[in-house]
mmCIF file with all atom_site columns, C-alpha atoms in Angstrom:
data_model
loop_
_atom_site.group_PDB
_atom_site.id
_atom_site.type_symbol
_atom_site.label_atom_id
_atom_site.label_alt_id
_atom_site.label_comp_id
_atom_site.label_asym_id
_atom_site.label_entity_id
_atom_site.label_seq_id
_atom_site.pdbx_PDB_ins_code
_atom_site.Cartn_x
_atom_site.Cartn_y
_atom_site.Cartn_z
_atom_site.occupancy
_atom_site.B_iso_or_equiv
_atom_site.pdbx_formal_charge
_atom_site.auth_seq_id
_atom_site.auth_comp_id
_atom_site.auth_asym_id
_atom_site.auth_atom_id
_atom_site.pdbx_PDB_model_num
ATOM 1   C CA . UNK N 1 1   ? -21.251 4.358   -17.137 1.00 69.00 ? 1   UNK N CA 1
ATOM 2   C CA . UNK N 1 2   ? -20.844 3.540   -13.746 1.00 80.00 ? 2   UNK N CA 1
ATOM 3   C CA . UNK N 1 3   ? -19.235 4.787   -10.505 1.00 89.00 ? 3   UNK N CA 1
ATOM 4   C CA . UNK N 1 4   ? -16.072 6.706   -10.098 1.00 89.00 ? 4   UNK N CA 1
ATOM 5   C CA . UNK N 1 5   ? -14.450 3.563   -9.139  1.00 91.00 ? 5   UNK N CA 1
ATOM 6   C CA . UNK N 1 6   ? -15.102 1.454   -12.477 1.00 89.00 ? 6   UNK N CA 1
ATOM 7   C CA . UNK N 1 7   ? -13.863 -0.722  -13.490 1.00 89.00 ? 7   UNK N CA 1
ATOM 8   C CA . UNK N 1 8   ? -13.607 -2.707  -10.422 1.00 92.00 ? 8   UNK N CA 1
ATOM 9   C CA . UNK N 1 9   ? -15.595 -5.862  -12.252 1.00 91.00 ? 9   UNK N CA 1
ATOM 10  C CA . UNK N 1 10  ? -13.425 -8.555  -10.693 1.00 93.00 ? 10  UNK N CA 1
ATOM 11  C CA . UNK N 1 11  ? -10.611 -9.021  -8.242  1.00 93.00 ? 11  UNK N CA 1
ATOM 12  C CA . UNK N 1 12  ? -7.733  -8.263  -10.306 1.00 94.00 ? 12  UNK N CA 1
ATOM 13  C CA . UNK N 1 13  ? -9.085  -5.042  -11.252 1.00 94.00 ? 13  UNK N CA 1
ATOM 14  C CA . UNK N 1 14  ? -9.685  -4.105  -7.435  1.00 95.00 ? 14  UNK N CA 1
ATOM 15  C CA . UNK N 1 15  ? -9.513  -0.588  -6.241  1.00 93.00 ? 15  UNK N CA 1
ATOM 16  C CA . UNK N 1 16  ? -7.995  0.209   -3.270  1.00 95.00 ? 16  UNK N CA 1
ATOM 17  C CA . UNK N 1 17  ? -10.027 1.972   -0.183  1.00 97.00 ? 17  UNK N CA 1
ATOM 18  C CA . UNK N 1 18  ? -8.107  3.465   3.163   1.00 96.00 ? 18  UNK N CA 1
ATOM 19  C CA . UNK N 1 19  ? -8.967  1.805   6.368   1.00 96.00 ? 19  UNK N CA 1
ATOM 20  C CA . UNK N 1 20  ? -9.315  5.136   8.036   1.00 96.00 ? 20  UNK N CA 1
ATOM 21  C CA . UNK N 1 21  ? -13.321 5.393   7.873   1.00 95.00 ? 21  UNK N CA 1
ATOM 22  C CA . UNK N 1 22  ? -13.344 7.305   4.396   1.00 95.00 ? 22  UNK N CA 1
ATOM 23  C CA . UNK N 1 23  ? -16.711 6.257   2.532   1.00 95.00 ? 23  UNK N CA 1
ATOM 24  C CA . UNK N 1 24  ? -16.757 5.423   -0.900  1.00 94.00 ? 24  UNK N CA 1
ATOM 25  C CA . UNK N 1 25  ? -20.005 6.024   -2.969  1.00 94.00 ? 25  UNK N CA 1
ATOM 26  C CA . UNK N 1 26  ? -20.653 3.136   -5.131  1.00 94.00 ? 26  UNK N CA 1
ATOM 27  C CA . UNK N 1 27  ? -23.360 1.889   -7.776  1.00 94.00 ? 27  UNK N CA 1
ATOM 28  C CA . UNK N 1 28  ? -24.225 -1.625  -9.500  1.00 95.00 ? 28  UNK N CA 1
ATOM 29  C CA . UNK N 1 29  ? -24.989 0.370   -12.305 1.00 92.00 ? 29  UNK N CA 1
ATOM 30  C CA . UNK N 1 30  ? -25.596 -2.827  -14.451 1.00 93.00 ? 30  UNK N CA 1
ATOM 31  C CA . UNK N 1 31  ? -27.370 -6.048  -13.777 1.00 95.00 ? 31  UNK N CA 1
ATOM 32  C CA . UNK N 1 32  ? -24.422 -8.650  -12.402 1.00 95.00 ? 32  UNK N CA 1
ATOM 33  C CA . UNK N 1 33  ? -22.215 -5.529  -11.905 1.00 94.00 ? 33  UNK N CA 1
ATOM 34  C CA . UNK N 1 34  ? -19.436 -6.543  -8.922  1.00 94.00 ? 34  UNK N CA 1
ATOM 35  C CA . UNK N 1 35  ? -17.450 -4.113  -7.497  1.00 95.00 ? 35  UNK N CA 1
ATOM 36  C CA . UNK N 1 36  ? -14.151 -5.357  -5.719  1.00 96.00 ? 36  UNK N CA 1
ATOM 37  C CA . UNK N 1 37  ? -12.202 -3.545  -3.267  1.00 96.00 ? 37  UNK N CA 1
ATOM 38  C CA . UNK N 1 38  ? -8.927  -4.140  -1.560  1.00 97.00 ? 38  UNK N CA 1
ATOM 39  C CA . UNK N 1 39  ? -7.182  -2.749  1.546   1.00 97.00 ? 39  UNK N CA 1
ATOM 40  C CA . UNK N 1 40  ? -4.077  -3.634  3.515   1.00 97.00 ? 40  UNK N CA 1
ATOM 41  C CA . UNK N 1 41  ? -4.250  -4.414  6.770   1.00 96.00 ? 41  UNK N CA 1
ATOM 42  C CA . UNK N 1 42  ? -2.009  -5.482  10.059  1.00 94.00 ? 42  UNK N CA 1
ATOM 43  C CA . UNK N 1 43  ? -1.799  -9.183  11.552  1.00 91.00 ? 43  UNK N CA 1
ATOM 44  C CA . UNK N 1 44  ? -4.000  -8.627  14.850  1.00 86.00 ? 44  UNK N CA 1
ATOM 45  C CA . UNK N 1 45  ? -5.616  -5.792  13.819  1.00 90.00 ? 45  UNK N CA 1
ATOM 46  C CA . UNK N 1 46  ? -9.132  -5.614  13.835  1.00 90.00 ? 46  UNK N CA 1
ATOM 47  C CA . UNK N 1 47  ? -11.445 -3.655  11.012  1.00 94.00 ? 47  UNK N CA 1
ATOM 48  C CA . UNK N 1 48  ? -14.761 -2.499  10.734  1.00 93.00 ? 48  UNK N CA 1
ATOM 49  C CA . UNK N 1 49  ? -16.376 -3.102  7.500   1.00 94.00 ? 49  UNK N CA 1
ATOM 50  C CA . UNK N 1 50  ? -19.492 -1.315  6.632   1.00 94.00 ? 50  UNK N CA 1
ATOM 51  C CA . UNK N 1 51  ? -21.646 -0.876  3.584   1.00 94.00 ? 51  UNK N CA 1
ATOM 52  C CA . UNK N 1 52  ? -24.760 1.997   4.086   1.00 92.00 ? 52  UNK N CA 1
ATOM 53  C CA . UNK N 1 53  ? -27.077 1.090   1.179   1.00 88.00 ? 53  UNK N CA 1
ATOM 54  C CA . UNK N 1 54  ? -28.592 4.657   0.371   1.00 86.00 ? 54  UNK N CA 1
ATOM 55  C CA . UNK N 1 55  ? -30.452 3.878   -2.960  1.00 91.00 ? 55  UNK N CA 1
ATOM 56  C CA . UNK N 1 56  ? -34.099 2.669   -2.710  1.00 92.00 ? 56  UNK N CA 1
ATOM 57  C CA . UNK N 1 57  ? -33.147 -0.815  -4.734  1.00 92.00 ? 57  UNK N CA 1
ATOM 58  C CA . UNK N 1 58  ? -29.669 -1.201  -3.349  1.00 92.00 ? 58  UNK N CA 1
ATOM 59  C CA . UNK N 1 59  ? -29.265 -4.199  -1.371  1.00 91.00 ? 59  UNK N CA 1
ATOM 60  C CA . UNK N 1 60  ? -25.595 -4.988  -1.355  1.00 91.00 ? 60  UNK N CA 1
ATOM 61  C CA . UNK N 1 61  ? -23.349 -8.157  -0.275  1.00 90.00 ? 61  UNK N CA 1
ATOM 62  C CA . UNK N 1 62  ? -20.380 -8.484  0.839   1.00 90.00 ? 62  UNK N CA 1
ATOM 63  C CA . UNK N 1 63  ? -17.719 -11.145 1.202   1.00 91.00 ? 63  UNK N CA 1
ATOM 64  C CA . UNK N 1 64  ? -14.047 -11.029 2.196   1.00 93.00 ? 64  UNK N CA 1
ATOM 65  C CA . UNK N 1 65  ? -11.158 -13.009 0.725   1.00 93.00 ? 65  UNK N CA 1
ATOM 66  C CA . UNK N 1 66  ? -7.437  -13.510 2.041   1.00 90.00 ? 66  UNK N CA 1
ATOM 67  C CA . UNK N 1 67  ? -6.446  -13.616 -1.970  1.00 88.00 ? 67  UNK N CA 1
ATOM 68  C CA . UNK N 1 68  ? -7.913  -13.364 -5.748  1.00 85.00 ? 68  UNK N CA 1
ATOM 69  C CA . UNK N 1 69  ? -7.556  -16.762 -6.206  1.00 72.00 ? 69  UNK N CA 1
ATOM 70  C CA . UNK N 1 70  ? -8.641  -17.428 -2.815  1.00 72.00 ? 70  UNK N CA 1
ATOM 71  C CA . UNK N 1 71  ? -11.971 -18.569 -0.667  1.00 72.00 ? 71  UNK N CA 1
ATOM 72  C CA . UNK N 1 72  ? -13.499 -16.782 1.580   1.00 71.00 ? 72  UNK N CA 1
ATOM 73  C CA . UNK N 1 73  ? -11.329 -14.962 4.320   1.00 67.00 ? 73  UNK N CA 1
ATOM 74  C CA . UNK N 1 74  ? -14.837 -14.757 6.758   1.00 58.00 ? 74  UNK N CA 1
ATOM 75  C CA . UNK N 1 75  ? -17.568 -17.536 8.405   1.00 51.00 ? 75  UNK N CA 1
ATOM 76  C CA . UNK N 1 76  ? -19.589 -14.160 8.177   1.00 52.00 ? 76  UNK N CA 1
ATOM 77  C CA . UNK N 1 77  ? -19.399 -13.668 4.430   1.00 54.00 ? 77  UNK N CA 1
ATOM 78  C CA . UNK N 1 78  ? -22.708 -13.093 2.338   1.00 54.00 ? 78  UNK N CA 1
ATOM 79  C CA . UNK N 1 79  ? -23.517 -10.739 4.647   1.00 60.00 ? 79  UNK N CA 1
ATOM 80  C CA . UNK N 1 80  ? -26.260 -8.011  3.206   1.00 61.00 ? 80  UNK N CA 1
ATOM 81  C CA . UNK N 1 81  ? -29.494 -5.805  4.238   1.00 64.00 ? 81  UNK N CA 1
ATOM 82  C CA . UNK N 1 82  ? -29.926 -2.037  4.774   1.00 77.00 ? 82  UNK N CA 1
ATOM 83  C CA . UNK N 1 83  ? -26.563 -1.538  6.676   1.00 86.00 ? 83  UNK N CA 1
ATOM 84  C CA . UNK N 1 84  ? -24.077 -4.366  6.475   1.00 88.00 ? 84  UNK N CA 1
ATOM 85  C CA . UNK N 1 85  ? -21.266 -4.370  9.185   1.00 89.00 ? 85  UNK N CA 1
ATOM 86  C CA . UNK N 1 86  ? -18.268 -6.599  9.733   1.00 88.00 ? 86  UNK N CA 1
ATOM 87  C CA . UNK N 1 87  ? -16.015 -6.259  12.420  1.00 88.00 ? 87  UNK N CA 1
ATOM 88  C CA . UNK N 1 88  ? -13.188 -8.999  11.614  1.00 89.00 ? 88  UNK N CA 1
ATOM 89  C CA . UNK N 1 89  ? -9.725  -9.693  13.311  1.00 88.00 ? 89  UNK N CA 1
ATOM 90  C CA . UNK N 1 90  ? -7.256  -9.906  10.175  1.00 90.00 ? 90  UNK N CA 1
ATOM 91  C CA . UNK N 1 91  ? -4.690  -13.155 10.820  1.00 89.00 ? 91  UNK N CA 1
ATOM 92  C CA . UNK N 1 92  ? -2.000  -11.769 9.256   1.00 91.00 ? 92  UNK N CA 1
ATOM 93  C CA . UNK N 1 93  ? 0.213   -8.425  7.581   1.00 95.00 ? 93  UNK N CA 1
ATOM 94  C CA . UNK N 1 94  ? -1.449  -9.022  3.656   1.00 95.00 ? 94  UNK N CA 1
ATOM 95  C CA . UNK N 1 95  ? -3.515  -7.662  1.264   1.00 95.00 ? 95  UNK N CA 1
ATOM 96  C CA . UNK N 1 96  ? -7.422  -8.247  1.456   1.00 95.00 ? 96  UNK N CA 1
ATOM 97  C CA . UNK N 1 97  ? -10.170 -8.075  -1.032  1.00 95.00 ? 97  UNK N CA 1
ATOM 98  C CA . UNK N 1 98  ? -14.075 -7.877  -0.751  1.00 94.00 ? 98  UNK N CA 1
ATOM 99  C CA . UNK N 1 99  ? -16.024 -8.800  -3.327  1.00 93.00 ? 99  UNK N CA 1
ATOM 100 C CA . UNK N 1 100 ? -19.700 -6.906  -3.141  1.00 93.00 ? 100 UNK N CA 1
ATOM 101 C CA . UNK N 1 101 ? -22.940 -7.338  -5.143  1.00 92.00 ? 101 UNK N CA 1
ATOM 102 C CA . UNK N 1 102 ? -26.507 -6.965  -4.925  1.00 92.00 ? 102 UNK N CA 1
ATOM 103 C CA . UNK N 1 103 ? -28.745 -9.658  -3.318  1.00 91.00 ? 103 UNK N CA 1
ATOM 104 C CA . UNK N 1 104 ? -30.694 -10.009 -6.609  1.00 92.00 ? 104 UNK N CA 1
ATOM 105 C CA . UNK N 1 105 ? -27.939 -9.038  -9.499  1.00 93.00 ? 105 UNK N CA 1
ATOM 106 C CA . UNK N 1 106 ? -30.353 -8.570  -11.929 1.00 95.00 ? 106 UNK N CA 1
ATOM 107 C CA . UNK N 1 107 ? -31.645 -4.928  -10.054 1.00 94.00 ? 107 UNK N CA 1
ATOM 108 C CA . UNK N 1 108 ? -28.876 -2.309  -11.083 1.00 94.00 ? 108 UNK N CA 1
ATOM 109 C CA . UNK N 1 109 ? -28.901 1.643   -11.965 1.00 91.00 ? 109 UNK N CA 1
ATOM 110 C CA . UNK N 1 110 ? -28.732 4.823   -10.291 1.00 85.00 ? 110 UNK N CA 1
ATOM 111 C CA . UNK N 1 111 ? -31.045 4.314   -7.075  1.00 92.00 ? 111 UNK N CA 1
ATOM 112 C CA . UNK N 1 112 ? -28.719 1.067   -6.005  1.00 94.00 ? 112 UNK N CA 1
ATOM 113 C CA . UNK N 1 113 ? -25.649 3.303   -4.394  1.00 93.00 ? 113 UNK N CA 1
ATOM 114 C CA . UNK N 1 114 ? -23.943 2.488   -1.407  1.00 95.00 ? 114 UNK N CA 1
ATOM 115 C CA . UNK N 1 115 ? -21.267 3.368   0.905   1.00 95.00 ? 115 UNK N CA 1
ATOM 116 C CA . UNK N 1 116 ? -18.600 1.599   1.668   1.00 96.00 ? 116 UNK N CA 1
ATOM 117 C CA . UNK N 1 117 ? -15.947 2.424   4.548   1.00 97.00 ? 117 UNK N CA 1
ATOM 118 C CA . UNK N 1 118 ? -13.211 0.381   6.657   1.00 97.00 ? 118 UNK N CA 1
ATOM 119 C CA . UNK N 1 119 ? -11.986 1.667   10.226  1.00 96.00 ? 119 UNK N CA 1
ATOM 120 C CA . UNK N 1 120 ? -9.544  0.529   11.991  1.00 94.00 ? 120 UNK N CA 1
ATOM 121 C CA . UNK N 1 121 ? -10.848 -0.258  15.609  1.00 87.00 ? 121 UNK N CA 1
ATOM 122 C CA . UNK N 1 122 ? -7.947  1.375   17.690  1.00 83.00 ? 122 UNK N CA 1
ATOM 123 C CA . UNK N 1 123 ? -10.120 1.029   20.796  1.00 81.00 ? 123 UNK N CA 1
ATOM 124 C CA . UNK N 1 124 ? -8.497  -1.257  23.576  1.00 80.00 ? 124 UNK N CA 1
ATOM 125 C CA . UNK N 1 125 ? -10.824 -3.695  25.040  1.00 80.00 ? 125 UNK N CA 1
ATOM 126 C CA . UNK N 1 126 ? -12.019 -3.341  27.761  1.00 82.00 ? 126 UNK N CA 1
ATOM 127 C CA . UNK N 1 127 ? -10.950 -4.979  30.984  1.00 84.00 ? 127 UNK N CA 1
ATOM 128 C CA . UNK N 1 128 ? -11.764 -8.011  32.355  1.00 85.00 ? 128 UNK N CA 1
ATOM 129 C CA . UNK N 1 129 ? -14.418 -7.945  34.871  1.00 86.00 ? 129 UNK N CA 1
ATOM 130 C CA . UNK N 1 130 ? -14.839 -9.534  38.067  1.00 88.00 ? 130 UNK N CA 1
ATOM 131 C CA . UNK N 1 131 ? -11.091 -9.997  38.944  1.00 87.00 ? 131 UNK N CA 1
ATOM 132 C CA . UNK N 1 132 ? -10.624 -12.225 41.847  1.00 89.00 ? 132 UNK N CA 1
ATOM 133 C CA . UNK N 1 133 ? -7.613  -13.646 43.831  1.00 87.00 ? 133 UNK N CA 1
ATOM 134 C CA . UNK N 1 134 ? -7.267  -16.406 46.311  1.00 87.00 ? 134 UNK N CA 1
ATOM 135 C CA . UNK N 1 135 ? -4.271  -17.941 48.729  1.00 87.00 ? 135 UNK N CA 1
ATOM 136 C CA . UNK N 1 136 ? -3.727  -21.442 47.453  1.00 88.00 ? 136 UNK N CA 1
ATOM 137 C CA . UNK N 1 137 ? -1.396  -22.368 49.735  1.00 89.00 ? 137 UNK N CA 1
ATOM 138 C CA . UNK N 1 138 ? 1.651   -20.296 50.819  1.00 85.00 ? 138 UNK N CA 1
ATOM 139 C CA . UNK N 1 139 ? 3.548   -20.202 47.442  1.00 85.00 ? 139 UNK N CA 1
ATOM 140 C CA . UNK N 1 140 ? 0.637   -19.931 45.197  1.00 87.00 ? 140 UNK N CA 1
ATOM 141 C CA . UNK N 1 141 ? -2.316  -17.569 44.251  1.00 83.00 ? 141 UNK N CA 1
ATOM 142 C CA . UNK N 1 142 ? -5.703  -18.711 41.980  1.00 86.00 ? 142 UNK N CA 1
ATOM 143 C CA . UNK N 1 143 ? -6.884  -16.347 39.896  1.00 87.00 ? 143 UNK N CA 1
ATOM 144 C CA . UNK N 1 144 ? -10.199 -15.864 37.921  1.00 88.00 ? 144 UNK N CA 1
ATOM 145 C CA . UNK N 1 145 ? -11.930 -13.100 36.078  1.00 88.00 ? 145 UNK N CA 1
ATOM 146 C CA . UNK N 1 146 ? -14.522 -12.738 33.704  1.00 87.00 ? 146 UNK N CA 1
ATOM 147 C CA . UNK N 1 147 ? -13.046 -12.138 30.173  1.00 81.00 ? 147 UNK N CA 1
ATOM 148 C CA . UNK N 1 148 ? -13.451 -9.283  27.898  1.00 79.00 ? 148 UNK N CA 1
ATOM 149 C CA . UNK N 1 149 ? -16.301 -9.589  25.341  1.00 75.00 ? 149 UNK N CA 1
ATOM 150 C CA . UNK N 1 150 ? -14.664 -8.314  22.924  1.00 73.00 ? 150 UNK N CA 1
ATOM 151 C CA . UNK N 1 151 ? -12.976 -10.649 20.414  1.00 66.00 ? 151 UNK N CA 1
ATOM 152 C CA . UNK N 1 152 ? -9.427  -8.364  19.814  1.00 68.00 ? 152 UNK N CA 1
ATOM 153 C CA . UNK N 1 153 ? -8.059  -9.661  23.393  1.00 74.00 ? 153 UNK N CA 1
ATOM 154 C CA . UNK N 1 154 ? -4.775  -11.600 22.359  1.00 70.00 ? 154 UNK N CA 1
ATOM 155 C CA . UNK N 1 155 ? -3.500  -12.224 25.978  1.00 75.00 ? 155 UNK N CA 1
ATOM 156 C CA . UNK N 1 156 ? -3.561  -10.974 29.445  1.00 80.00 ? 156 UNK N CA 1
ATOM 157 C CA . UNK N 1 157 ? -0.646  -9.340  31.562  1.00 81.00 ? 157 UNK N CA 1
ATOM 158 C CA . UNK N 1 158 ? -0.638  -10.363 35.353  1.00 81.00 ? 158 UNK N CA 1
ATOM 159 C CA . UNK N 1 159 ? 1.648   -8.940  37.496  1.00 78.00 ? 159 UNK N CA 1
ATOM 160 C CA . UNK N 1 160 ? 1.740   -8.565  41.382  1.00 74.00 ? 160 UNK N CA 1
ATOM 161 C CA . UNK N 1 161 ? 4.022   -6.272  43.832  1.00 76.00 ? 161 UNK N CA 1
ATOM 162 C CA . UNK N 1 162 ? 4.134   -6.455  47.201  1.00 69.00 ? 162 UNK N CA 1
ATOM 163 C CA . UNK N 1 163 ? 6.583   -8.010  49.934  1.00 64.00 ? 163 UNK N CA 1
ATOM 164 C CA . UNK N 1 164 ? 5.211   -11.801 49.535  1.00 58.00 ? 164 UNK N CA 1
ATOM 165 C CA . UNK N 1 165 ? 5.442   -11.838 53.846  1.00 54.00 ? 165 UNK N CA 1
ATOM 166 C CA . UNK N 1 166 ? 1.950   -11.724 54.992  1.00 54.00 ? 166 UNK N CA 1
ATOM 167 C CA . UNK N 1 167 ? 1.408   -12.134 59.115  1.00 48.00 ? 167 UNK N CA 1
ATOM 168 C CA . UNK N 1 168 ? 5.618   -11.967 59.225  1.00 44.00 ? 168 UNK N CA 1
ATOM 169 C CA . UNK N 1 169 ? 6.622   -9.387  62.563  1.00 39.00 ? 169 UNK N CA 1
#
């Protein structure tokens, strides 16, 4: 029988999940049973991907792919254990698919459900840390600061005000 997303058995026959954190309940409910999902997302963006297994045999994988056709989209695909998460940076404005199965494909049935959600992570980095600024000379300033850790940072904006006359009566 299935979930209430079959039949999701390969990557043409994906279902579509929302990346706004909604969790989908999902079963291998037979042994080599794959379920594919796929979502849109936004060049730049970066999405959480996370798969709760709830079922006492459910011990799901999960890879990501830029196409159907494609390979994978992720160096962190194959990904599995009692809570999987991804947090991945998509590359472009496209369609995505994961592909998710259990560890050993021959376990399937009614205690190997899961949850799967995407979230997109609308959180600005945070700042960089340990900002510093030095006189070069008298047209030029060095600047250094420790980066963000997190991976979303695309670029940095400097700016400076002041009068540029230091010492000046």
């Amino acid at each position: 029988v299935g979930d209430a997303f079959e039949i999701d058995n390969t990557c043409a026959s994906a279902v579509e999940i929302t990346t706004n954190g909604l969790q989908q309940t999902r079963t291998f409910h037979s042994a080599n049973d794959r379920d594919w999902v796929k979502f849109k997302a936004q060049a730049f963006q970066t999405y959480s991907i996370d798969v709760n297994n709830l079922g006492a045999k459910a011990d799901a994988t999960l890879e990501l792919y830029d196409k159907c056709d494609g390979t994978a989209a992720s160096q962190n695909n194959g990904s599995f254990g009692s809570e999987v998460h991804l947090d991945w940076n998509s590359p472009g404005t496209a369609t995505y698919f994961l592909k998710l199965q259990q560890f050993d494909p021959a376990i399937a049935g009614s205690d190997t459900n899961y949850q799967l959600s995407i979230t997109i992570d609308n959180t600005p980095p945070s700042a960089p840390r340990s900002v510093r600024c030095i006189s070069i000379d008298n047209t030029r300033l060095g600047l250094q600061w420790q980066r963000s850790p997190e991976y979303d940072v695309n670029r940095y904006r400097i700016s400076y005000s002041g009068s540029g006359i230091a010492g000046s009566d």
